[in-house]
mmCIF file of C-alpha atoms in Angstrom:
data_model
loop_
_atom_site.group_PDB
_atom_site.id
_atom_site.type_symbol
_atom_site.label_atom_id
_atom_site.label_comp_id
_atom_site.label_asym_id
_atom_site.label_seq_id
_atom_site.Cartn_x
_atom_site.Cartn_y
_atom_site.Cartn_z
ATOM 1 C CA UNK W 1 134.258 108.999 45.217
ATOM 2 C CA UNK W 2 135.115 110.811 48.440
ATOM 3 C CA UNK W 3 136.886 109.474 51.395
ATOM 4 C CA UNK W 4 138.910 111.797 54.184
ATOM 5 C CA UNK W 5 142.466 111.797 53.655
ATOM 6 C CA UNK W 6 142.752 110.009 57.121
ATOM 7 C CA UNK W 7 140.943 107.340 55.386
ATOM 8 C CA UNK W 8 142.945 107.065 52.384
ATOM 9 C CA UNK W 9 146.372 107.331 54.190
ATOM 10 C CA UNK W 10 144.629 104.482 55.982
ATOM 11 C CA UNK W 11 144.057 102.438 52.866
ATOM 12 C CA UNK W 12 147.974 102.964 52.211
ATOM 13 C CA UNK W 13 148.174 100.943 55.607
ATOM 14 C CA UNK W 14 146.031 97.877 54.806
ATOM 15 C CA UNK W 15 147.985 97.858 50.731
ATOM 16 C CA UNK W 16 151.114 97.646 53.078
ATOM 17 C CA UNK W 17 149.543 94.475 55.093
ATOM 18 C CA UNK W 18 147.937 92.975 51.977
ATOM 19 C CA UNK W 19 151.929 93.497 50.130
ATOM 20 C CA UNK W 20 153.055 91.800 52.721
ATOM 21 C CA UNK W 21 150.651 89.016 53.077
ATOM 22 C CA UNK W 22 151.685 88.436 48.772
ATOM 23 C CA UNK W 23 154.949 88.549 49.836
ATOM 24 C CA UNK W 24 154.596 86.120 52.758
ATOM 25 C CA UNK W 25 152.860 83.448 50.545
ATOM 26 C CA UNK W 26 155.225 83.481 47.661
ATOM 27 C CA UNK W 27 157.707 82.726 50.360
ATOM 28 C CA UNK W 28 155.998 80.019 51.295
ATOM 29 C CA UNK W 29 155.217 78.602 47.713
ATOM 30 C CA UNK W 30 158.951 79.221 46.703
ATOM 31 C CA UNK W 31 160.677 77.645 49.605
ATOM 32 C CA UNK W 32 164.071 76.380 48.850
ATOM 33 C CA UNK W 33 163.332 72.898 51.177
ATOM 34 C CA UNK W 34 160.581 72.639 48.301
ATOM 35 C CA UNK W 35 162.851 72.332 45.661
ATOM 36 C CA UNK W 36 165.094 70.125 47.453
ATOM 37 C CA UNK W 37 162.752 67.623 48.483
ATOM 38 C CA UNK W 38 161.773 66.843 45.502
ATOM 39 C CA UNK W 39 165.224 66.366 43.651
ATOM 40 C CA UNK W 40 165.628 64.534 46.894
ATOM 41 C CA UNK W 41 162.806 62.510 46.573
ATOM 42 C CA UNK W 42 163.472 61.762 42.820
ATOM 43 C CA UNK W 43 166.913 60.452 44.069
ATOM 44 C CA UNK W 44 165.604 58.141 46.706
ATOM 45 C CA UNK W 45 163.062 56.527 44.419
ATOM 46 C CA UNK W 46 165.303 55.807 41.548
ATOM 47 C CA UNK W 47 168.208 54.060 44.817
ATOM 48 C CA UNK W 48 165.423 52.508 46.043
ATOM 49 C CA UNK W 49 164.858 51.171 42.556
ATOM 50 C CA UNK W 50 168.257 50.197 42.137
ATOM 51 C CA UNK W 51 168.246 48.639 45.470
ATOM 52 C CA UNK W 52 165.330 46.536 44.478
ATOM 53 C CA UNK W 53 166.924 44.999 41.629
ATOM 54 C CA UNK W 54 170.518 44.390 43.439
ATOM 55 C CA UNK W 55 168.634 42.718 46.200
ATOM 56 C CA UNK W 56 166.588 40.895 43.772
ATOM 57 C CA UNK W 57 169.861 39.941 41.740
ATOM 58 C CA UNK W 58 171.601 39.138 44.929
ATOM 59 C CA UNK W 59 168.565 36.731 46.043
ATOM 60 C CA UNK W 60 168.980 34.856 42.611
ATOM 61 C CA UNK W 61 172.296 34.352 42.834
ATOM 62 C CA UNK W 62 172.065 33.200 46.483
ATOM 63 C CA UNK W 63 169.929 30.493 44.806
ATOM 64 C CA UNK W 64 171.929 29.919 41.769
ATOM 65 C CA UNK W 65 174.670 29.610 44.400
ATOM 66 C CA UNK W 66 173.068 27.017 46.524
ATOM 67 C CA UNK W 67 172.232 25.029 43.941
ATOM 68 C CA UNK W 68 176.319 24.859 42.205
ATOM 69 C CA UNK W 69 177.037 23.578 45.732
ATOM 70 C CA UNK W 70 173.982 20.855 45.628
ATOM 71 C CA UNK W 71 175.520 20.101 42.337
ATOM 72 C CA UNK W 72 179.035 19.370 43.865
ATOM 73 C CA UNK W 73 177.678 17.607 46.755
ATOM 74 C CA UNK W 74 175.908 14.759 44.578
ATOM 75 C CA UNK W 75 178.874 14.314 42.428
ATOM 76 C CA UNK W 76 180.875 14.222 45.681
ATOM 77 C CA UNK W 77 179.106 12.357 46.693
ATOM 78 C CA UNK W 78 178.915 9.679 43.860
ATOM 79 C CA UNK W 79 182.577 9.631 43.494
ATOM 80 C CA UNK W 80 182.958 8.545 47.486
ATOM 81 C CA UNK W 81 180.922 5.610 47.242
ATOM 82 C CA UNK W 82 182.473 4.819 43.747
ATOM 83 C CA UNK W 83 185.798 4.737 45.459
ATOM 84 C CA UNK W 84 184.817 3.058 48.373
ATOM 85 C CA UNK W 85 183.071 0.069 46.189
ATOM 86 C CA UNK W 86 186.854 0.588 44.386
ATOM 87 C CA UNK W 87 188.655 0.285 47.798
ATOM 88 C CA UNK W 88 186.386 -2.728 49.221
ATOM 89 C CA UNK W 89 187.437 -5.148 46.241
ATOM 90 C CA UNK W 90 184.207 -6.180 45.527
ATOM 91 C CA UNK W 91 184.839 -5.081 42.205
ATOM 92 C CA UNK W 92 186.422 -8.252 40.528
ATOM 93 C CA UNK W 93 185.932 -7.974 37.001
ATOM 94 C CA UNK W 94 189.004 -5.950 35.245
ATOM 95 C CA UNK W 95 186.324 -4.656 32.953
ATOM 96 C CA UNK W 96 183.967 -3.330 35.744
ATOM 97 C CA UNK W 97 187.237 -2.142 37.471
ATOM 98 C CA UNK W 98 188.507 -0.132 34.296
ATOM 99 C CA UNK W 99 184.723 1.436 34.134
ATOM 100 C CA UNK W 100 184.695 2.230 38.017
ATOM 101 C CA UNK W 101 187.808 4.062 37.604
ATOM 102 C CA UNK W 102 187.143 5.974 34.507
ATOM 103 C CA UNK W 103 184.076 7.163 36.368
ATOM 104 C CA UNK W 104 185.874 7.867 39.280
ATOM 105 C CA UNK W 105 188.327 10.517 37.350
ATOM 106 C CA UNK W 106 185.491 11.604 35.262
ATOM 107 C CA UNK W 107 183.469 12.887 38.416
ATOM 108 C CA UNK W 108 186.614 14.256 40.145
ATOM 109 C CA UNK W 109 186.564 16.088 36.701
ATOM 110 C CA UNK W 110 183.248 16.968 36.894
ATOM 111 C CA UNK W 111 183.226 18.135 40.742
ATOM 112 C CA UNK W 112 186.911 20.580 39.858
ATOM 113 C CA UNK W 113 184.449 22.217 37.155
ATOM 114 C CA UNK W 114 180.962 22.570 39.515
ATOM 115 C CA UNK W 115 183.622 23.789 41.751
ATOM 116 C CA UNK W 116 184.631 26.389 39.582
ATOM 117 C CA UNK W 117 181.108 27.296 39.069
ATOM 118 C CA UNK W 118 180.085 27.460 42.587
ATOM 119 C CA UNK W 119 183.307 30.302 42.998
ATOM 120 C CA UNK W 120 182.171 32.137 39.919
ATOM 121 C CA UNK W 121 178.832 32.319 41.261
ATOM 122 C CA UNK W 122 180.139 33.382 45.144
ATOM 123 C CA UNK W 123 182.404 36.167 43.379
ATOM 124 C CA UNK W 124 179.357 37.370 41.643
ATOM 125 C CA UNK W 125 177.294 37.444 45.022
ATOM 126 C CA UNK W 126 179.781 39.058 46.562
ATOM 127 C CA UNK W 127 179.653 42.014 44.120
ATOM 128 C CA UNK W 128 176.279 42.002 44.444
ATOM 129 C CA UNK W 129 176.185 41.770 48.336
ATOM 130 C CA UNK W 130 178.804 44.831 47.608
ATOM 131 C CA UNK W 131 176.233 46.536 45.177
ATOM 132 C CA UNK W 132 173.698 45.912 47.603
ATOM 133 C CA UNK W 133 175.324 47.455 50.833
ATOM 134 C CA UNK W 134 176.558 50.685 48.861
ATOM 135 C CA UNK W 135 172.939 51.305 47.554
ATOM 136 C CA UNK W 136 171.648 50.756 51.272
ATOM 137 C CA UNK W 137 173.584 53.320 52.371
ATOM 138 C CA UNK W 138 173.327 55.787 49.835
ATOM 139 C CA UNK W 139 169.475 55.276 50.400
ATOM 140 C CA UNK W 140 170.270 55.729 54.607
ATOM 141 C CA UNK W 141 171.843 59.036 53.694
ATOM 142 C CA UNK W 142 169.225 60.630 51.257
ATOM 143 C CA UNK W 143 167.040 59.443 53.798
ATOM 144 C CA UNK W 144 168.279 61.277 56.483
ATOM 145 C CA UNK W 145 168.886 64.511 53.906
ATOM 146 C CA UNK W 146 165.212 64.021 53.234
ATOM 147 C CA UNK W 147 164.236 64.198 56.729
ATOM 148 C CA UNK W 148 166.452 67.328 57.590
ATOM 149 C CA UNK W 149 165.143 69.032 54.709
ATOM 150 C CA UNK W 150 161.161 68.059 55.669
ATOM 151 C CA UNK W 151 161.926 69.501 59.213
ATOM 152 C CA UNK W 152 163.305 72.964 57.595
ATOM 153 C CA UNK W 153 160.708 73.731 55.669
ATOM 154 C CA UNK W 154 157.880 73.040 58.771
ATOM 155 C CA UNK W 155 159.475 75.088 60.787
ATOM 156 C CA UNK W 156 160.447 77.664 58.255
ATOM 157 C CA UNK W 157 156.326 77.265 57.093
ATOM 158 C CA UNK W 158 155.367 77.554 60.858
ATOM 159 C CA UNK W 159 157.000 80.797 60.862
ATOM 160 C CA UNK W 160 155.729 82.239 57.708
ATOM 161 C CA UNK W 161 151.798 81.142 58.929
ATOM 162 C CA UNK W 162 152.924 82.529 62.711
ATOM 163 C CA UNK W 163 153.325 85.672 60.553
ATOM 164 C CA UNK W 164 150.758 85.760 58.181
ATOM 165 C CA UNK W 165 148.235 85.163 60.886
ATOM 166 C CA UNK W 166 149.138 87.935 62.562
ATOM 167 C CA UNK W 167 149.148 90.538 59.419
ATOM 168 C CA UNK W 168 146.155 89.458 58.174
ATOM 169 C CA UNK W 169 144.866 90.295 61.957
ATOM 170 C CA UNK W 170 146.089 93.617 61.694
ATOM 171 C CA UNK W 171 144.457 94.189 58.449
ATOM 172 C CA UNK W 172 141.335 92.822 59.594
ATOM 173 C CA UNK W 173 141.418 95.278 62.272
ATOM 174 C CA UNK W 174 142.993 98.390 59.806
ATOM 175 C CA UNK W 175 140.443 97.534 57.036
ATOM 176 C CA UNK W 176 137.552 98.020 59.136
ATOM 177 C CA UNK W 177 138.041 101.502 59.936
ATOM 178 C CA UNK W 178 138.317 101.848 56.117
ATOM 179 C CA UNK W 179 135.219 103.039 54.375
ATOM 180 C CA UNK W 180 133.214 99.941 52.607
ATOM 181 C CA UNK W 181 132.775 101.527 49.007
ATOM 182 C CA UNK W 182 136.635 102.659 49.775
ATOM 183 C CA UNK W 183 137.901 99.310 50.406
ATOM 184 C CA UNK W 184 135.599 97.770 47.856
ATOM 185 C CA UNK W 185 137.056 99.732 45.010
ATOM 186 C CA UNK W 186 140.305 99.015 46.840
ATOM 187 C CA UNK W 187 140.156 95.146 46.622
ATOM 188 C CA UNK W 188 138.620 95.406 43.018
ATOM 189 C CA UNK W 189 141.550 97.398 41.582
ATOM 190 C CA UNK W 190 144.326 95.513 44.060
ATOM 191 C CA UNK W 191 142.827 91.812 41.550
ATOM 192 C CA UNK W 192 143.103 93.829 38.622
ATOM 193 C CA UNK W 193 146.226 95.809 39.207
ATOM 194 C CA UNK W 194 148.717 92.694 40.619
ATOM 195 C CA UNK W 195 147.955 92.866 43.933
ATOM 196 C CA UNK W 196 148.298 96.458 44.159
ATOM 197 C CA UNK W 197 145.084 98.649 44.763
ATOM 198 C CA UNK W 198 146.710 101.569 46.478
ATOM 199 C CA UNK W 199 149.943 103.890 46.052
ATOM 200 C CA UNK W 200 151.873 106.686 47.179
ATOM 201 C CA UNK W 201 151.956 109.984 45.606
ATOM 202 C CA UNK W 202 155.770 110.769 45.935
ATOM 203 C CA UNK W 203 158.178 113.405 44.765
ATOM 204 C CA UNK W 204 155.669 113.775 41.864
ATOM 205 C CA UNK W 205 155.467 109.888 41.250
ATOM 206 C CA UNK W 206 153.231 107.393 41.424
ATOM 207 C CA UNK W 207 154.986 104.734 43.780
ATOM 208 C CA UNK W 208 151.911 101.621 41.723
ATOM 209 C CA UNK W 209 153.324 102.193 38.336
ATOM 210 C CA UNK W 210 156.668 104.264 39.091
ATOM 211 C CA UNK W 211 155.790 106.647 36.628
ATOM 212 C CA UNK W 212 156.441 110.682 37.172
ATOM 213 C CA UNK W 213 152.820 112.536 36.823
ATOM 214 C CA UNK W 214 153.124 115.119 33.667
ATOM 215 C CA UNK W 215 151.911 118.464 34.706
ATOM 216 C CA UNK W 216 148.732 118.455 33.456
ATOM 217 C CA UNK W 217 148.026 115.501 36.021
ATOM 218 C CA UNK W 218 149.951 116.872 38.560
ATOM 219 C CA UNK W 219 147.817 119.883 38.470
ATOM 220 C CA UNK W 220 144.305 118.048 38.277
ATOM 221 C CA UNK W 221 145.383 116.737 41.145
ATOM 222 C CA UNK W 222 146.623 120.034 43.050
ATOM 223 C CA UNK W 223 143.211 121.032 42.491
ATOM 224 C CA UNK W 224 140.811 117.980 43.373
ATOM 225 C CA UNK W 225 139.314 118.550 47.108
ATOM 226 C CA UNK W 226 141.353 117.124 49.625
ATOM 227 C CA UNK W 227 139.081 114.556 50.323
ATOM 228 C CA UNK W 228 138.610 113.622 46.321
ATOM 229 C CA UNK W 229 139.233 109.738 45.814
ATOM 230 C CA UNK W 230 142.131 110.346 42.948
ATOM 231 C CA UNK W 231 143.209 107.474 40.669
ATOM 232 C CA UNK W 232 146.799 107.184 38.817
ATOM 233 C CA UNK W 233 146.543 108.216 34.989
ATOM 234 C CA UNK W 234 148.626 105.679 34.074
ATOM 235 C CA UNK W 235 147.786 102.235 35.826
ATOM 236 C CA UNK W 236 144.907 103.824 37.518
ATOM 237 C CA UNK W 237 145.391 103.201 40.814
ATOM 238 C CA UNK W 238 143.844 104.991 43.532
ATOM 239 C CA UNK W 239 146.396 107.529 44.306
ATOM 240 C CA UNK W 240 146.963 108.190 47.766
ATOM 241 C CA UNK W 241 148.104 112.291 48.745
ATOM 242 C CA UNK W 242 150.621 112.732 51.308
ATOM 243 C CA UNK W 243 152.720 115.914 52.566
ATOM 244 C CA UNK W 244 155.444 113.999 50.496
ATOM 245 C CA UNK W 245 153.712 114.326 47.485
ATOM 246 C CA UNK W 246 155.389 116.941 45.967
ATOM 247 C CA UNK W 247 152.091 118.954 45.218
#
């Protein structure tokens, strides 16, 4: 294949914009607020899990809890009226009066332990209400971690596509002063070769593969026509001539 040298010093242009383009997307897959939000993410869902349960916990106890203090309130209850029936003297019988009072000091028994409950339970809540207020706030905070980190990487993405857009212009523009079988064999080698189609000849090396040209290549090269489409012995790149070539 032919193609003027101004064509193929050219084609080192549009590898340059399409390197850059590569370059500009791995950036974009690879950005740090990527990783980040997801071990972020990760974190919220398993606090907001946590929360979940310590609010659910909380709730039953705040139940549990209302119910010790129903408890109380009917034995309280009972024992006032047992007392006041004790206190009226309508009571006459010594027998009825010996079983009032045994009841009496068995509910005042039975109240001091419901009583007991109802602070067991309270203490419980409390650590809960504790449990629940720490996890709220640890959620709050990834949160708001979450949130910084989802506004870094739009703006950091805004510029990368503010900057892509505007290479992939210029090799719009570039590429179409390239030759089409030129380019064509460009872009086919560029998928095969890594996202390189094109390199430098420099100081004797190929700039694609990094590999020094043996003389025998060196010289096929010296003598191909100036405008002689050359390829890379080694990764076979199309290998691009310049007055740095070391020819």
């Amino acid at each position: 294949m032919n193609a003027a040298p101004a064509d193929q010093i050219r084609l080192l242009e549009v590898q340059a914009l399409d390197s850059r383009i590569a370059r500009l997307d791995h950036k974009r897959r690879n950005l740090p607020e990527h990783t980040e939000l997801e071990r972020l993410t990760a974190d919220l869902t398993q606090l907001r899990d946590l929360l979940v349960a310590a609010q659910t916990q909380e709730s039953d106890t705040a139940r549990e809890q209302t119910k010790a203090e129903q408890d109380v309130d009917l034995v309280r209850q009972r024992s006032v009226r047992d007392q006041q029936r004790l206190d009226s003297g309508a009571v006459s019988s010594s027998k009825d009066l010996e079983n009032l009072q045994r009841e009496i000091t068995s509910l005042a028994k039975r109240q001091s332990d419901l009583e007991d409950v109802v602070l067991e339970v309270m203490e419980r809540r409390e650590s809960l209400q504790e449990r629940v207020a720490e996890l709220t706030g640890r959620v709050d905070s990834v949160t708001a971690k979450a949130t910084e980190a989802e506004a870094r990487k739009n703006a950091a993405l805004e510029e990368i596509d503010a900057e892509g857009f505007k290479a992939a212009k210029e090799r719009e523009v570039i590429a179409d002063a390239v030759p089409a079988d030129l380019l064509k064999l460009y872009d086919k080698i560029r998928v095969q070769s890594g996202g390189v189609g094109a390199a430098k000849l420099y100081q004797k090396r190929c700039e694609g593969c990094r590999l020094e040209l043996n003389i025998t290549e060196l010289n096929e090269v010296r003598a191909a026509p100036a405008d002689s489409v050359v390829r890379c012995e080694n990764c076979r790149r199309i290998l691009v001539r310049t007055p740095e070539s070391g020819l």
